[in-house]
GROMACS .gro file of C-alpha atoms in nm:
model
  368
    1UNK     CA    1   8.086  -0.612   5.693
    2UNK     CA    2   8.133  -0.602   5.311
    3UNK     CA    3   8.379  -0.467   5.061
    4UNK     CA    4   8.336  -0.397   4.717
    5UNK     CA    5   8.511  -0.549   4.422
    6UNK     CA    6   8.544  -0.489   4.032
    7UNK     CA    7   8.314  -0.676   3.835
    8UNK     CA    8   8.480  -0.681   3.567
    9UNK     CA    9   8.796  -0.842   3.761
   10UNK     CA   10   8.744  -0.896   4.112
   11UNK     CA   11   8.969  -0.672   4.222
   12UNK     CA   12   8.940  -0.555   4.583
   13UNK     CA   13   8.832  -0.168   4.557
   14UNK     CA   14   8.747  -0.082   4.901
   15UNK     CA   15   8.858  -0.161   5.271
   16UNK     CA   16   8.541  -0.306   5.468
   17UNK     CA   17   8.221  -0.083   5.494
   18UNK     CA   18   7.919  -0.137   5.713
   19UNK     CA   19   7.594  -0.008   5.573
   20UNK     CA   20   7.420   0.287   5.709
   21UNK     CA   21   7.148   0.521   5.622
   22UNK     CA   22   7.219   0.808   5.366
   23UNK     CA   23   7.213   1.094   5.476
   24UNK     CA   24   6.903   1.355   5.379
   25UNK     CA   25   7.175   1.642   5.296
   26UNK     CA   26   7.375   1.375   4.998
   27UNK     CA   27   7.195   1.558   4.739
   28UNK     CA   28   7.216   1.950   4.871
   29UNK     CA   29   7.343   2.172   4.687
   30UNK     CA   30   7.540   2.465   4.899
   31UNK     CA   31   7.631   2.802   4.823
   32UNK     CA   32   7.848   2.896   4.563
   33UNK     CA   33   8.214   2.821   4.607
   34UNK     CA   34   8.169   2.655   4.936
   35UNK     CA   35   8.396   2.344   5.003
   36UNK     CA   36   8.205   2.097   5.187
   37UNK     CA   37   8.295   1.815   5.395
   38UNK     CA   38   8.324   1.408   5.340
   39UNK     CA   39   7.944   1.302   5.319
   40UNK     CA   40   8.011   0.972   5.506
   41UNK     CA   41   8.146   0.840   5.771
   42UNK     CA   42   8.476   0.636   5.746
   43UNK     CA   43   8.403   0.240   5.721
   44UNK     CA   44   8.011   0.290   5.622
   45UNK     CA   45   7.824   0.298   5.302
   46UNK     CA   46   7.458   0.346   5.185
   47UNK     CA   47   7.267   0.273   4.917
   48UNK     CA   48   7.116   0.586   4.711
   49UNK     CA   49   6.752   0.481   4.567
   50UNK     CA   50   6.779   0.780   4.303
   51UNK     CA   51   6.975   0.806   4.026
   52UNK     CA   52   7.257   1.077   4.025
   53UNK     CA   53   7.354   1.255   3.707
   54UNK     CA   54   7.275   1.277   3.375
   55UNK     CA   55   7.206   1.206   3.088
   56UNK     CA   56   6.849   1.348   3.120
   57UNK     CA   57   6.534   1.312   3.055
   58UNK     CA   58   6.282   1.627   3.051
   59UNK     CA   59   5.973   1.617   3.207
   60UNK     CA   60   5.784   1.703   2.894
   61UNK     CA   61   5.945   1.384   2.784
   62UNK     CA   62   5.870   1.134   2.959
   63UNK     CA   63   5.622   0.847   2.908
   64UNK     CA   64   5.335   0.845   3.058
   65UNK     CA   65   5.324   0.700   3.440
   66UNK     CA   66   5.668   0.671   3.382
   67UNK     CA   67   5.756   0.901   3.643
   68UNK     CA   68   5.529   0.761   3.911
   69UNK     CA   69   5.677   0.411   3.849
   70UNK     CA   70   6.002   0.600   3.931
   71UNK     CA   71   5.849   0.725   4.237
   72UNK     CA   72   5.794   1.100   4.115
   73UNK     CA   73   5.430   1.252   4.180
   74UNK     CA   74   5.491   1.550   4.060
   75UNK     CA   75   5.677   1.804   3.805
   76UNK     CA   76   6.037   1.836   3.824
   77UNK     CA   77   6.266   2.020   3.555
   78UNK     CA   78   6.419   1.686   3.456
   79UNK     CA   79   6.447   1.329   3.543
   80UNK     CA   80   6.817   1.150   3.561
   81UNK     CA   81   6.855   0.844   3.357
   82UNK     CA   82   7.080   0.637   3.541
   83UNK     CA   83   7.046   0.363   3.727
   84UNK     CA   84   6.935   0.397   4.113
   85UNK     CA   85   7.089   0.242   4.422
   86UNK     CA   86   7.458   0.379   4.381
   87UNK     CA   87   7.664   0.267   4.629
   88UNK     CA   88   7.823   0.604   4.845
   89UNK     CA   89   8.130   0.598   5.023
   90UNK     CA   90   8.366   0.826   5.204
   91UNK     CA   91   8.668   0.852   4.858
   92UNK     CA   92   8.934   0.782   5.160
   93UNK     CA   93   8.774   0.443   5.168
   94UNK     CA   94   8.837   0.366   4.790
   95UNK     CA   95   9.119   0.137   4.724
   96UNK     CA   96   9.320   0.009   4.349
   97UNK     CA   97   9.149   0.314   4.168
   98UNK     CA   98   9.258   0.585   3.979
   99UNK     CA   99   9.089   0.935   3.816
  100UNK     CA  100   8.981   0.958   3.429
  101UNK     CA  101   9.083   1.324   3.383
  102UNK     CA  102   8.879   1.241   3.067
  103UNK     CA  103   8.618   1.171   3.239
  104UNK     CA  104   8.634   1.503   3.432
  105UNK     CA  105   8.284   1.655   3.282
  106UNK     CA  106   8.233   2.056   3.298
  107UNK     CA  107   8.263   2.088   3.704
  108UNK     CA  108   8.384   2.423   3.850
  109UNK     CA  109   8.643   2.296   4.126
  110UNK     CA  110   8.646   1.967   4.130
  111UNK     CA  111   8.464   1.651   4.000
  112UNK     CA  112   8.064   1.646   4.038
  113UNK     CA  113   8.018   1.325   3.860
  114UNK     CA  114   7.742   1.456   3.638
  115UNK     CA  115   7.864   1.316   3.343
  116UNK     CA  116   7.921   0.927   3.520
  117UNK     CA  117   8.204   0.764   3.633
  118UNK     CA  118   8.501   0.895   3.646
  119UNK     CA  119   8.697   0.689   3.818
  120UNK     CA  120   8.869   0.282   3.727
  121UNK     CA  121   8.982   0.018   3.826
  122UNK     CA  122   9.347   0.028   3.807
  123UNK     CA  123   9.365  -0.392   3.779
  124UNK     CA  124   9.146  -0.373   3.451
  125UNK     CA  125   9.065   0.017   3.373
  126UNK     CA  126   8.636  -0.029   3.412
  127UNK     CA  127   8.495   0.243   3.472
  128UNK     CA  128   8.333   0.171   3.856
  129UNK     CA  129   8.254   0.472   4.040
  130UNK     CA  130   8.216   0.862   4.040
  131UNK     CA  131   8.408   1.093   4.253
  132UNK     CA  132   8.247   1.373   4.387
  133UNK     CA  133   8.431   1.663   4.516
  134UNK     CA  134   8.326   2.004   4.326
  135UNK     CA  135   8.281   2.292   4.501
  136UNK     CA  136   7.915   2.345   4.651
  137UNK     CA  137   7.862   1.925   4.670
  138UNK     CA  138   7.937   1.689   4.963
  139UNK     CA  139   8.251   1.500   4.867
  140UNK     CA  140   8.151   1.141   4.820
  141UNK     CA  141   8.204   0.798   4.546
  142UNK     CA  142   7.972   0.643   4.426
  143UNK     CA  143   7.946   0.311   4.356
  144UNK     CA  144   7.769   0.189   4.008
  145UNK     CA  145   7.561  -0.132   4.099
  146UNK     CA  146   7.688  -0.263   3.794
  147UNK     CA  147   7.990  -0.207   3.790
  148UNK     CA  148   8.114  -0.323   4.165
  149UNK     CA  149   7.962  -0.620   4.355
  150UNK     CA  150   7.921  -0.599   4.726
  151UNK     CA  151   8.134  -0.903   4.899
  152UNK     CA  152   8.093  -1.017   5.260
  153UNK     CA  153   8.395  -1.003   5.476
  154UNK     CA  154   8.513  -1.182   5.815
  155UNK     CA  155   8.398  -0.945   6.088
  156UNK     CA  156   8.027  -0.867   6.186
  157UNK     CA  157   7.866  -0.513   6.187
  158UNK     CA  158   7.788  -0.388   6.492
  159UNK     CA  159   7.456  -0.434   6.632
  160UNK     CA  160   7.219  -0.083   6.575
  161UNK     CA  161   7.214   0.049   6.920
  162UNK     CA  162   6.884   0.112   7.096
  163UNK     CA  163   6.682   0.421   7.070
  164UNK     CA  164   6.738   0.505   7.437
  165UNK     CA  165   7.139   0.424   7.476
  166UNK     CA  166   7.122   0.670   7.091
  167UNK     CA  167   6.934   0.918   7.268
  168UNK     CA  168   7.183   0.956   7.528
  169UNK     CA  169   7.495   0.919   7.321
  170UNK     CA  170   7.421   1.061   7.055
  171UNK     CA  171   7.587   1.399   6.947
  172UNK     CA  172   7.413   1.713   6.860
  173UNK     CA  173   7.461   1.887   6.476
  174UNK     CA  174   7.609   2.216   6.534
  175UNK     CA  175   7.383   2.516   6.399
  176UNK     CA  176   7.596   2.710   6.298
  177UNK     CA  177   7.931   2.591   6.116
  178UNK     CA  178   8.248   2.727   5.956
  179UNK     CA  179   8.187   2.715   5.569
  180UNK     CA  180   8.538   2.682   5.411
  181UNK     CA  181   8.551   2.869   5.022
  182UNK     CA  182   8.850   2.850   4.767
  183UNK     CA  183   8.915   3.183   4.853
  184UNK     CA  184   9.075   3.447   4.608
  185UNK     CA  185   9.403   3.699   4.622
  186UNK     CA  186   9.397   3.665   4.984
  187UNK     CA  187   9.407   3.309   4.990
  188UNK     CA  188   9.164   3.011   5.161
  189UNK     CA  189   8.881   3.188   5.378
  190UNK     CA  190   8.580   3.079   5.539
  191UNK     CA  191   8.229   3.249   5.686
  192UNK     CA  192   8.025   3.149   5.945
  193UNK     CA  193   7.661   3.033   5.857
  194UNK     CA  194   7.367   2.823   5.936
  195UNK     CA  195   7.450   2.446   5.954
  196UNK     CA  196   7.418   2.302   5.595
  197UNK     CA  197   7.304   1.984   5.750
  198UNK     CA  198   7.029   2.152   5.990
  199UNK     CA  199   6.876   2.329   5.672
  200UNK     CA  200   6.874   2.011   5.453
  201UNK     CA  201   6.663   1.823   5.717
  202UNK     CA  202   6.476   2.127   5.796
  203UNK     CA  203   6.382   2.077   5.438
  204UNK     CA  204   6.369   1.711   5.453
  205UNK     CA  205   6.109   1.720   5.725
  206UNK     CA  206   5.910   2.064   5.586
  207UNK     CA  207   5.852   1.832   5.293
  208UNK     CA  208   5.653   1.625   5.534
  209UNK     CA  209   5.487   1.879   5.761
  210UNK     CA  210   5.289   1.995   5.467
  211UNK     CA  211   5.172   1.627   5.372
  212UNK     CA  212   5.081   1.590   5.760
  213UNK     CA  213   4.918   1.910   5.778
  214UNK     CA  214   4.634   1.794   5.484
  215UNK     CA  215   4.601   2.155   5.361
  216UNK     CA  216   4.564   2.284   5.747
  217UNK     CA  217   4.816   2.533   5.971
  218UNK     CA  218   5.026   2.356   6.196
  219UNK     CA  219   5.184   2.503   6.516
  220UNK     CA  220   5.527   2.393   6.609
  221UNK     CA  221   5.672   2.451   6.935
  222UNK     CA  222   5.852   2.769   7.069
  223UNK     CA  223   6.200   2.833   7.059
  224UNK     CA  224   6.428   2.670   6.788
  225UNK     CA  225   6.153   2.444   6.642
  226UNK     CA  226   5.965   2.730   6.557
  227UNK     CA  227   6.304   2.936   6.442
  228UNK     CA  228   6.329   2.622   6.215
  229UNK     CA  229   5.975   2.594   6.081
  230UNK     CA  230   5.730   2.868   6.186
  231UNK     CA  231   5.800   3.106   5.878
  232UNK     CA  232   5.740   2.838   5.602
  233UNK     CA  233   5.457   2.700   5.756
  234UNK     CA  234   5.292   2.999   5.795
  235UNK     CA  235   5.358   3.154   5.428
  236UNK     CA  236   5.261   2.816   5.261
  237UNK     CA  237   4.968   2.697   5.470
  238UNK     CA  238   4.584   2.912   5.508
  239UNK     CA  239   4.580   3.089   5.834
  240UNK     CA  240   4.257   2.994   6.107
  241UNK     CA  241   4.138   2.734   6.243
  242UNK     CA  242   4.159   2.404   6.257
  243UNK     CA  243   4.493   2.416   6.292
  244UNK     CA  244   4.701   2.064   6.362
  245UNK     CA  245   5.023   2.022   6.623
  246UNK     CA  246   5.351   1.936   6.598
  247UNK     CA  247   5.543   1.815   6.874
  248UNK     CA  248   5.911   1.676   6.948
  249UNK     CA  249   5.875   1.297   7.019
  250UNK     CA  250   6.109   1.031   7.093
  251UNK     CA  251   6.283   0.829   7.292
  252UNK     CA  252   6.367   0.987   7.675
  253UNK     CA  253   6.088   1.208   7.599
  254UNK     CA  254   5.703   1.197   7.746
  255UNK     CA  255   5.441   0.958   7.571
  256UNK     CA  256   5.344   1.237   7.297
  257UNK     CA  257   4.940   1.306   7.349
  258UNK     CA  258   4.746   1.092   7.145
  259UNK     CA  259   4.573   1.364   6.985
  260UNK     CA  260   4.897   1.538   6.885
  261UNK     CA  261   4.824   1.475   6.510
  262UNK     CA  262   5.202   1.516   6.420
  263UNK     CA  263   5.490   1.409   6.569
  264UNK     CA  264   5.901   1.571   6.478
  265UNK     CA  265   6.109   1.199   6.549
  266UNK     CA  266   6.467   1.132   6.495
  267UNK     CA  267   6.569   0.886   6.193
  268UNK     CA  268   6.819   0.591   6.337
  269UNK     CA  269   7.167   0.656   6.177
  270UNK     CA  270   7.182   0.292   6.096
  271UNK     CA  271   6.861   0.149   6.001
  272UNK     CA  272   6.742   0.472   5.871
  273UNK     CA  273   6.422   0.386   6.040
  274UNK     CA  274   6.242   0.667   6.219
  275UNK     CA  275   6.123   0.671   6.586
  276UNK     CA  276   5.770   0.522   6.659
  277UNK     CA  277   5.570   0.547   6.997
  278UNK     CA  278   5.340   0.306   7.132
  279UNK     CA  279   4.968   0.305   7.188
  280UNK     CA  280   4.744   0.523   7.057
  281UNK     CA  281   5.017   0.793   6.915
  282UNK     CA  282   5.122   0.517   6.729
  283UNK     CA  283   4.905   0.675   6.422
  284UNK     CA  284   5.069   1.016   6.414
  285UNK     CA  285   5.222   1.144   6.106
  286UNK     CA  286   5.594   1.110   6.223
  287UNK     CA  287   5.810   1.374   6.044
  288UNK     CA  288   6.144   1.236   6.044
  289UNK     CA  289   6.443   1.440   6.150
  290UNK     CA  290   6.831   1.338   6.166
  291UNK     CA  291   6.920   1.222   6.527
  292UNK     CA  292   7.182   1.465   6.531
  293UNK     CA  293   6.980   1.777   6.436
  294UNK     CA  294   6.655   1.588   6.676
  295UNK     CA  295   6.858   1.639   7.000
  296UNK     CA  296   6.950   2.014   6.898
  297UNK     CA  297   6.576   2.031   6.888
  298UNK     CA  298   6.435   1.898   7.203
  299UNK     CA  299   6.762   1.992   7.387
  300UNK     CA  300   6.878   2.340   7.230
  301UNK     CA  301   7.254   2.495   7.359
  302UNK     CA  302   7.151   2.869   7.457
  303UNK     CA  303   7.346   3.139   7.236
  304UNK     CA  304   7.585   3.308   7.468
  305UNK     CA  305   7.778   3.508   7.279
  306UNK     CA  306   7.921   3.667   7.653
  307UNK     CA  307   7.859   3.540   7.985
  308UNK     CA  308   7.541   3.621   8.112
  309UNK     CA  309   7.716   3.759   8.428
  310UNK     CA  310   8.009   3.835   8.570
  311UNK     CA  311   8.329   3.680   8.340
  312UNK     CA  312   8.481   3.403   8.268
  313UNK     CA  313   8.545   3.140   8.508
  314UNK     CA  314   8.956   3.121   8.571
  315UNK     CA  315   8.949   2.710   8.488
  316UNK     CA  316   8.780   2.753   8.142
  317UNK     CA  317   9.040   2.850   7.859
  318UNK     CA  318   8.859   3.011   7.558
  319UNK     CA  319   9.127   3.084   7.273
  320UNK     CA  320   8.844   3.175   7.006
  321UNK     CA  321   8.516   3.410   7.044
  322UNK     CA  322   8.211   3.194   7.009
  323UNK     CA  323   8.070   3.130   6.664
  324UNK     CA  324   7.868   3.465   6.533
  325UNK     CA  325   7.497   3.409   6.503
  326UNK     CA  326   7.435   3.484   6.080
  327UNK     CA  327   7.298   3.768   5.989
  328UNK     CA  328   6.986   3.612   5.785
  329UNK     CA  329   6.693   3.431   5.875
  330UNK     CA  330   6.730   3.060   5.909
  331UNK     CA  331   6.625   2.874   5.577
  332UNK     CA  332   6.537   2.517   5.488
  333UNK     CA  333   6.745   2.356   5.170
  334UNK     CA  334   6.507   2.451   4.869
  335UNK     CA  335   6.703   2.157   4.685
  336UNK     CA  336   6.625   1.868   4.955
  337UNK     CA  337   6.275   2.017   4.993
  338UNK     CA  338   6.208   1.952   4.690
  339UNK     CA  339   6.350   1.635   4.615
  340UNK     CA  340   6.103   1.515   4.919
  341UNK     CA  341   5.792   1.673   4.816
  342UNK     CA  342   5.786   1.536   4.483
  343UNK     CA  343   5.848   1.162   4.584
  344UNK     CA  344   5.558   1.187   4.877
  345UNK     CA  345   5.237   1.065   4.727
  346UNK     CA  346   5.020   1.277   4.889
  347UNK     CA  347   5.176   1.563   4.643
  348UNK     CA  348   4.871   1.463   4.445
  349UNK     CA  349   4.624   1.546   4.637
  350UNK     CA  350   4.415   1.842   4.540
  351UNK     CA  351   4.483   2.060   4.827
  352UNK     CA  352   4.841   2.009   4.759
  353UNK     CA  353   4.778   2.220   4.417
  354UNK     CA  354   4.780   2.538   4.657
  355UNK     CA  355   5.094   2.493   4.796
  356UNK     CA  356   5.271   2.411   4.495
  357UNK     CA  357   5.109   2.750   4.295
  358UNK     CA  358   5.280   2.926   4.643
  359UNK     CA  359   5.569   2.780   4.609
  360UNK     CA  360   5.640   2.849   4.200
  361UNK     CA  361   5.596   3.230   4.347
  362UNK     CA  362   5.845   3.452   4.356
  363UNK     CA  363   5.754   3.531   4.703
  364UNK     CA  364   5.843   3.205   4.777
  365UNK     CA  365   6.196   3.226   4.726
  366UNK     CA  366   6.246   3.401   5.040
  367UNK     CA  367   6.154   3.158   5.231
  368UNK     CA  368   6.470   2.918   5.079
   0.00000   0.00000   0.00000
């Protein structure tokens, strides 16, 4: 366990955190208006390894190889000069702190943090962190690496549980969710919509499907997975054979075939390592998918919207209709697609030049 404390004063400015992985959605980006949830998990933190906010640096700019040192392989609008590895924590988990309303930037709703910290330590007013909580952004603070240090506390983090007791635990993302907005004359409202954390990994792991797929198709399962997938894949990649396969894999599952060339696995919430198999599947391309959204995969809740006979039984209470299915195709996060694509090295390879003509398209904005 750890807490975090001022440097400039050593005052205590959180209660103790155990680390975790961060999640693929902390960057997304959602609607317009929308009032998203806490990003984190009470009593855990992560480390970001990308910068957030600006000031910026334009791509035209830049040095040369600069951006590859930073881990960028290809164009992006503009590169954030900040320092990497931010801290991110749940704000109910900040302690001795207060706002900088001068600090506040040119957010719509909130705080985005764009314009760096904007929150300090009450004991000795440093700047230490930026709160995030602007409409459209997942509410998080983070934590400037140099302006907090990370203490060790009495009290040992939990041990990472095992793929197989996760795999049976473990809770499924809902795929469809209530998205709250600040709501006009009539007051607070809300819609019902596509999970913002099942498109973000949808577009965390289509990132990856096209570096597995080397310039080839690639079939997904039926079902959800292809719901998820299919329609991307098939406007981005060339049609005919060879094509490569994608298949669910993980733990409680069936050895995956050792010629399935690609293989969707879950991403431990802890380590934030992803799910390998042994023997000769062992060299797959694993696509890595949060746990959560990898269990609505290989074990998808049918859509009922009535019961498919008869009615209700007389011991089940429902007070609310089921959620409504949305009335659009499903649609990976352009944002977190795009963050991922860029930082995979194979983005250089000349078959990738394609893809990335296809996806500067116009036609291409369907897809997202």
């Amino acid at each position: 366990m750890h807490v975090f404390a001022c440097a400039g004063c050593d005052a205590t400015l959180t209660v103790p955190l155990s680390e975790v992985c961060l999640p693929v959605h902390a960057r997304q980006q959602y609607g317009n208006g929308a009032q998203l949830p806490v990003l984190m998990e009470s009593g855990t933190f992560a480390s970001d390894p990308d910068p957030w906010g600006g000031p910026w640096r334009l791509w035209d700019g830049l040095e040369p190889g600069e951006a590859e040192a930073r881990g960028v392989h290809a164009p992006v609008h503009a590169l954030s000069r900040r320092t990497a590895g931010a801290f991110v924590i749940a704000p109910g988990d900040l302690r001795g702190t207060r706002i900088m309303p001068e600090n506040g930037g040119g957010s719509c709703c909130g705080l985005d943090g764009a314009d760096g910290p904007n929150t300090a330590c009450e004991a000795c007013d440093l700047p230490v962190a930026a709160r995030i909580d602007d409409c459209s952004l997942w509410q998080a603070v983070r934590l400037g690496t140099d302006t907090v240090r990370r203490v060790p506390v009495e009290g040992a983090d939990p041990a990472p549980l095992p793929w197989t007791e996760l795999a049976e635990s473990g809770e499924r993302t809902a795929l469809f969710e209530p998205i709250a907005t600040w709501g006009g004359g009539l007051g607070p409202s809300h819609y019902w919509s596509w999970s913002p954390r099942w498109e973000a990994a949808a577009g965390h792991a289509l990132a990856h499907l096209l570096v597995a797929s080397e310039g080839r198709p690639v079939d997904v399962p039926d079902g959800l997975t292809a719901e998820v997938f299919r329609r991307a894949l098939d406007a981005l990649l060339p049609a005919g054979p060879p094509r490569r396969r994608a298949v669910l894999a993980g733990p409680g599952l069936p050895s995956p075939d050792p010629d399935g060339a690609v293989l969707l696995v879950p991403i431990h919430p802890r380590t934030g390592r992803t799910w390998t198999p042994e023997g000769p599947a062992a060299s797959a391309y694993p696509v890595p998918l949060p746990l959560g959204v990898w269990l609505g995969l290989v074990s998808p809740r049918p859509y009922r919207p009535v019961p498919a006979s008869g009615g209700i039984p007389r011991d089940v209470l429902r007070d609310e209709p089921l959620p409504p299915r949305p009335g659009r195709l499903f649609r990976a996060d352009r944002g977190t697609f795009q963050h991922t694509l860029v930082r995979l090295p194979a983005v250089r390879s000349p078959w990738m030049r394609a893809i990335l003509k296809k996806l500067a398209s116009r036609r291409a904005a369907d897809l997202f």
